[in-house]
Amino acid sequence: MKPETSQPISPIEKLYRTDFASLTPTDIQEAINYSDPSSAAALQDSEEILGFAEAGIREYPESPEWSYIYERAEKIFRHRAALRGEK
């Protein structure tokens, strides 16, 4: 019998599997970098990433790191939505 090997999870999956209190702006940045802008899931990925960034900025409103990552995630989401003709 072959030993089971664990598959690495994507940075986007990591956002869902990690307790929110443990997430950092770096985790959000890794998910942004991982998301393929040309994939069919690009808009959905960016919307999900934006949701996590929004939760971060609500939890840490005075944090410049969370502010920056939120602005970046929002810009990417808006850009991808515009490319798809959505608002």
mmCIF file with all atom_site columns, C-alpha atoms in Angstrom:
data_model
loop_
_atom_site.group_PDB
_atom_site.id
_atom_site.type_symbol
_atom_site.label_atom_id
_atom_site.label_alt_id
_atom_site.label_comp_id
_atom_site.label_asym_id
_atom_site.label_entity_id
_atom_site.label_seq_id
_atom_site.pdbx_PDB_ins_code
_atom_site.Cartn_x
_atom_site.Cartn_y
_atom_site.Cartn_z
_atom_site.occupancy
_atom_site.B_iso_or_equiv
_atom_site.pdbx_formal_charge
_atom_site.auth_seq_id
_atom_site.auth_comp_id
_atom_site.auth_asym_id
_atom_site.auth_atom_id
_atom_site.pdbx_PDB_model_num
ATOM 1  C CA . MET A 1 1  ? 0.000   0.000  0.000   1.00 0.00 ? 1  MET A CA 1
ATOM 2  C CA . LYS A 1 2  ? 1.303   3.405  -1.010  1.00 0.00 ? 2  LYS A CA 1
ATOM 3  C CA . PRO A 1 3  ? 1.630   6.008  1.693   1.00 0.00 ? 3  PRO A CA 1
ATOM 4  C CA . GLU A 1 4  ? -0.713  8.926  1.169   1.00 0.00 ? 4  GLU A CA 1
ATOM 5  C CA . THR A 1 5  ? 0.984   12.097 0.141   1.00 0.00 ? 5  THR A CA 1
ATOM 6  C CA . SER A 1 6  ? -0.603  15.372 0.949   1.00 0.00 ? 6  SER A CA 1
ATOM 7  C CA . GLN A 1 7  ? -1.135  17.712 -1.941  1.00 0.00 ? 7  GLN A CA 1
ATOM 8  C CA . PRO A 1 8  ? -0.037  21.265 -1.331  1.00 0.00 ? 8  PRO A CA 1
ATOM 9  C CA . ILE A 1 9  ? -2.978  23.616 -1.102  1.00 0.00 ? 9  ILE A CA 1
ATOM 10 C CA . SER A 1 10 ? -3.193  26.761 -3.166  1.00 0.00 ? 10 SER A CA 1
ATOM 11 C CA . PRO A 1 11 ? -2.830  30.125 -1.453  1.00 0.00 ? 11 PRO A CA 1
ATOM 12 C CA . ILE A 1 12 ? -6.518  30.764 -2.181  1.00 0.00 ? 12 ILE A CA 1
ATOM 13 C CA . GLU A 1 13 ? -7.537  27.509 -0.486  1.00 0.00 ? 13 GLU A CA 1
ATOM 14 C CA . LYS A 1 14 ? -5.260  28.453 2.415   1.00 0.00 ? 14 LYS A CA 1
ATOM 15 C CA . LEU A 1 15 ? -7.420  31.526 3.040   1.00 0.00 ? 15 LEU A CA 1
ATOM 16 C CA . TYR A 1 16 ? -10.402 29.264 3.685   1.00 0.00 ? 16 TYR A CA 1
ATOM 17 C CA . ARG A 1 17 ? -8.521  26.679 5.723   1.00 0.00 ? 17 ARG A CA 1
ATOM 18 C CA . THR A 1 18 ? -6.721  29.086 8.034   1.00 0.00 ? 18 THR A CA 1
ATOM 19 C CA . ASP A 1 19 ? -8.345  30.639 11.071  1.00 0.00 ? 19 ASP A CA 1
ATOM 20 C CA . PHE A 1 20 ? -8.975  34.278 10.184  1.00 0.00 ? 20 PHE A CA 1
ATOM 21 C CA . ALA A 1 21 ? -7.085  35.530 13.234  1.00 0.00 ? 21 ALA A CA 1
ATOM 22 C CA . SER A 1 22 ? -3.990  33.818 11.815  1.00 0.00 ? 22 SER A CA 1
ATOM 23 C CA . LEU A 1 23 ? -4.245  35.335 8.333   1.00 0.00 ? 23 LEU A CA 1
ATOM 24 C CA . THR A 1 24 ? -1.889  38.135 7.404   1.00 0.00 ? 24 THR A CA 1
ATOM 25 C CA . PRO A 1 25 ? -1.724  40.606 4.523   1.00 0.00 ? 25 PRO A CA 1
ATOM 26 C CA . THR A 1 26 ? 1.082   38.403 3.180   1.00 0.00 ? 26 THR A CA 1
ATOM 27 C CA . ASP A 1 27 ? -1.375  35.501 2.879   1.00 0.00 ? 27 ASP A CA 1
ATOM 28 C CA . ILE A 1 28 ? -3.688  37.731 0.844   1.00 0.00 ? 28 ILE A CA 1
ATOM 29 C CA . GLN A 1 29 ? -0.763  38.867 -1.322  1.00 0.00 ? 29 GLN A CA 1
ATOM 30 C CA . GLU A 1 30 ? 0.207   35.245 -1.995  1.00 0.00 ? 30 GLU A CA 1
ATOM 31 C CA . ALA A 1 31 ? -3.370  34.505 -3.088  1.00 0.00 ? 31 ALA A CA 1
ATOM 32 C CA . ILE A 1 32 ? -3.325  37.540 -5.398  1.00 0.00 ? 32 ILE A CA 1
ATOM 33 C CA . ASN A 1 33 ? -0.038  36.407 -6.915  1.00 0.00 ? 33 ASN A CA 1
ATOM 34 C CA . TYR A 1 34 ? -1.354  32.858 -7.355  1.00 0.00 ? 34 TYR A CA 1
ATOM 35 C CA . SER A 1 35 ? -4.605  33.867 -9.059  1.00 0.00 ? 35 SER A CA 1
ATOM 36 C CA . ASP A 1 36 ? -4.318  33.517 -12.847 1.00 0.00 ? 36 ASP A CA 1
ATOM 37 C CA . PRO A 1 37 ? -5.883  36.586 -14.492 1.00 0.00 ? 37 PRO A CA 1
ATOM 38 C CA . SER A 1 38 ? -6.568  34.640 -17.695 1.00 0.00 ? 38 SER A CA 1
ATOM 39 C CA . SER A 1 39 ? -8.374  31.740 -16.024 1.00 0.00 ? 39 SER A CA 1
ATOM 40 C CA . ALA A 1 40 ? -12.132 31.266 -16.110 1.00 0.00 ? 40 ALA A CA 1
ATOM 41 C CA . ALA A 1 41 ? -12.161 31.615 -12.316 1.00 0.00 ? 41 ALA A CA 1
ATOM 42 C CA . ALA A 1 42 ? -10.200 34.892 -12.261 1.00 0.00 ? 42 ALA A CA 1
ATOM 43 C CA . LEU A 1 43 ? -13.160 37.099 -11.395 1.00 0.00 ? 43 LEU A CA 1
ATOM 44 C CA . GLN A 1 44 ? -14.452 34.726 -8.727  1.00 0.00 ? 44 GLN A CA 1
ATOM 45 C CA . ASP A 1 45 ? -10.960 34.331 -7.258  1.00 0.00 ? 45 ASP A CA 1
ATOM 46 C CA . SER A 1 46 ? -10.466 38.084 -7.073  1.00 0.00 ? 46 SER A CA 1
ATOM 47 C CA . GLU A 1 47 ? -13.891 38.549 -5.460  1.00 0.00 ? 47 GLU A CA 1
ATOM 48 C CA . GLU A 1 48 ? -13.082 35.938 -2.812  1.00 0.00 ? 48 GLU A CA 1
ATOM 49 C CA . ILE A 1 49 ? -9.660  37.445 -2.155  1.00 0.00 ? 49 ILE A CA 1
ATOM 50 C CA . LEU A 1 50 ? -11.252 40.888 -1.844  1.00 0.00 ? 50 LEU A CA 1
ATOM 51 C CA . GLY A 1 51 ? -13.655 39.494 0.747   1.00 0.00 ? 51 GLY A CA 1
ATOM 52 C CA . PHE A 1 52 ? -10.784 38.309 2.913   1.00 0.00 ? 52 PHE A CA 1
ATOM 53 C CA . ALA A 1 53 ? -8.970  41.630 2.471   1.00 0.00 ? 53 ALA A CA 1
ATOM 54 C CA . GLU A 1 54 ? -12.151 43.496 3.419   1.00 0.00 ? 54 GLU A CA 1
ATOM 55 C CA . ALA A 1 55 ? -12.495 41.400 6.565   1.00 0.00 ? 55 ALA A CA 1
ATOM 56 C CA . GLY A 1 56 ? -8.879  42.229 7.403   1.00 0.00 ? 56 GLY A CA 1
ATOM 57 C CA . ILE A 1 57 ? -9.337  45.962 7.005   1.00 0.00 ? 57 ILE A CA 1
ATOM 58 C CA . ARG A 1 58 ? -12.476 45.832 9.154   1.00 0.00 ? 58 ARG A CA 1
ATOM 59 C CA . GLU A 1 59 ? -10.630 43.932 11.873  1.00 0.00 ? 59 GLU A CA 1
ATOM 60 C CA . TYR A 1 60 ? -7.496  46.112 11.674  1.00 0.00 ? 60 TYR A CA 1
ATOM 61 C CA . PRO A 1 61 ? -8.673  49.525 10.352  1.00 0.00 ? 61 PRO A CA 1
ATOM 62 C CA . GLU A 1 62 ? -5.512  51.343 11.451  1.00 0.00 ? 62 GLU A CA 1
ATOM 63 C CA . SER A 1 63 ? -3.099  48.869 9.840   1.00 0.00 ? 63 SER A CA 1
ATOM 64 C CA . PRO A 1 64 ? -1.261  50.281 6.811   1.00 0.00 ? 64 PRO A CA 1
ATOM 65 C CA . GLU A 1 65 ? -0.485  46.736 5.640   1.00 0.00 ? 65 GLU A CA 1
ATOM 66 C CA . TRP A 1 66 ? -4.155  45.709 5.636   1.00 0.00 ? 66 TRP A CA 1
ATOM 67 C CA . SER A 1 67 ? -5.110  49.027 4.034   1.00 0.00 ? 67 SER A CA 1
ATOM 68 C CA . TYR A 1 68 ? -2.609  48.509 1.223   1.00 0.00 ? 68 TYR A CA 1
ATOM 69 C CA . ILE A 1 69 ? -3.623  44.907 0.554   1.00 0.00 ? 69 ILE A CA 1
ATOM 70 C CA . TYR A 1 70 ? -7.324  45.830 0.589   1.00 0.00 ? 70 TYR A CA 1
ATOM 71 C CA . GLU A 1 71 ? -6.752  48.613 -1.955  1.00 0.00 ? 71 GLU A CA 1
ATOM 72 C CA . ARG A 1 72 ? -4.741  46.252 -4.144  1.00 0.00 ? 72 ARG A CA 1
ATOM 73 C CA . ALA A 1 73 ? -7.338  43.470 -3.976  1.00 0.00 ? 73 ALA A CA 1
ATOM 74 C CA . GLU A 1 74 ? -10.131 45.943 -4.758  1.00 0.00 ? 74 GLU A CA 1
ATOM 75 C CA . LYS A 1 75 ? -8.242  47.349 -7.744  1.00 0.00 ? 75 LYS A CA 1
ATOM 76 C CA . ILE A 1 76 ? -7.655  43.854 -9.143  1.00 0.00 ? 76 ILE A CA 1
ATOM 77 C CA . PHE A 1 77 ? -11.298 42.869 -8.629  1.00 0.00 ? 77 PHE A CA 1
ATOM 78 C CA . ARG A 1 78 ? -12.576 46.045 -10.329 1.00 0.00 ? 78 ARG A CA 1
ATOM 79 C CA . HIS A 1 79 ? -10.182 45.537 -13.239 1.00 0.00 ? 79 HIS A CA 1
ATOM 80 C CA . ARG A 1 80 ? -11.234 41.919 -13.768 1.00 0.00 ? 80 ARG A CA 1
ATOM 81 C CA . ALA A 1 81 ? -14.918 42.820 -13.427 1.00 0.00 ? 81 ALA A CA 1
ATOM 82 C CA . ALA A 1 82 ? -14.496 45.561 -16.041 1.00 0.00 ? 82 ALA A CA 1
ATOM 83 C CA . LEU A 1 83 ? -12.839 43.107 -18.416 1.00 0.00 ? 83 LEU A CA 1
ATOM 84 C CA . ARG A 1 84 ? -15.864 40.825 -18.047 1.00 0.00 ? 84 ARG A CA 1
ATOM 85 C CA . GLY A 1 85 ? -18.286 43.722 -18.440 1.00 0.00 ? 85 GLY A CA 1
ATOM 86 C CA . GLU A 1 86 ? -19.532 43.516 -14.848 1.00 0.00 ? 86 GLU A CA 1
ATOM 87 C CA . LYS A 1 87 ? -19.656 46.100 -12.096 1.00 0.00 ? 87 LYS A CA 1
#
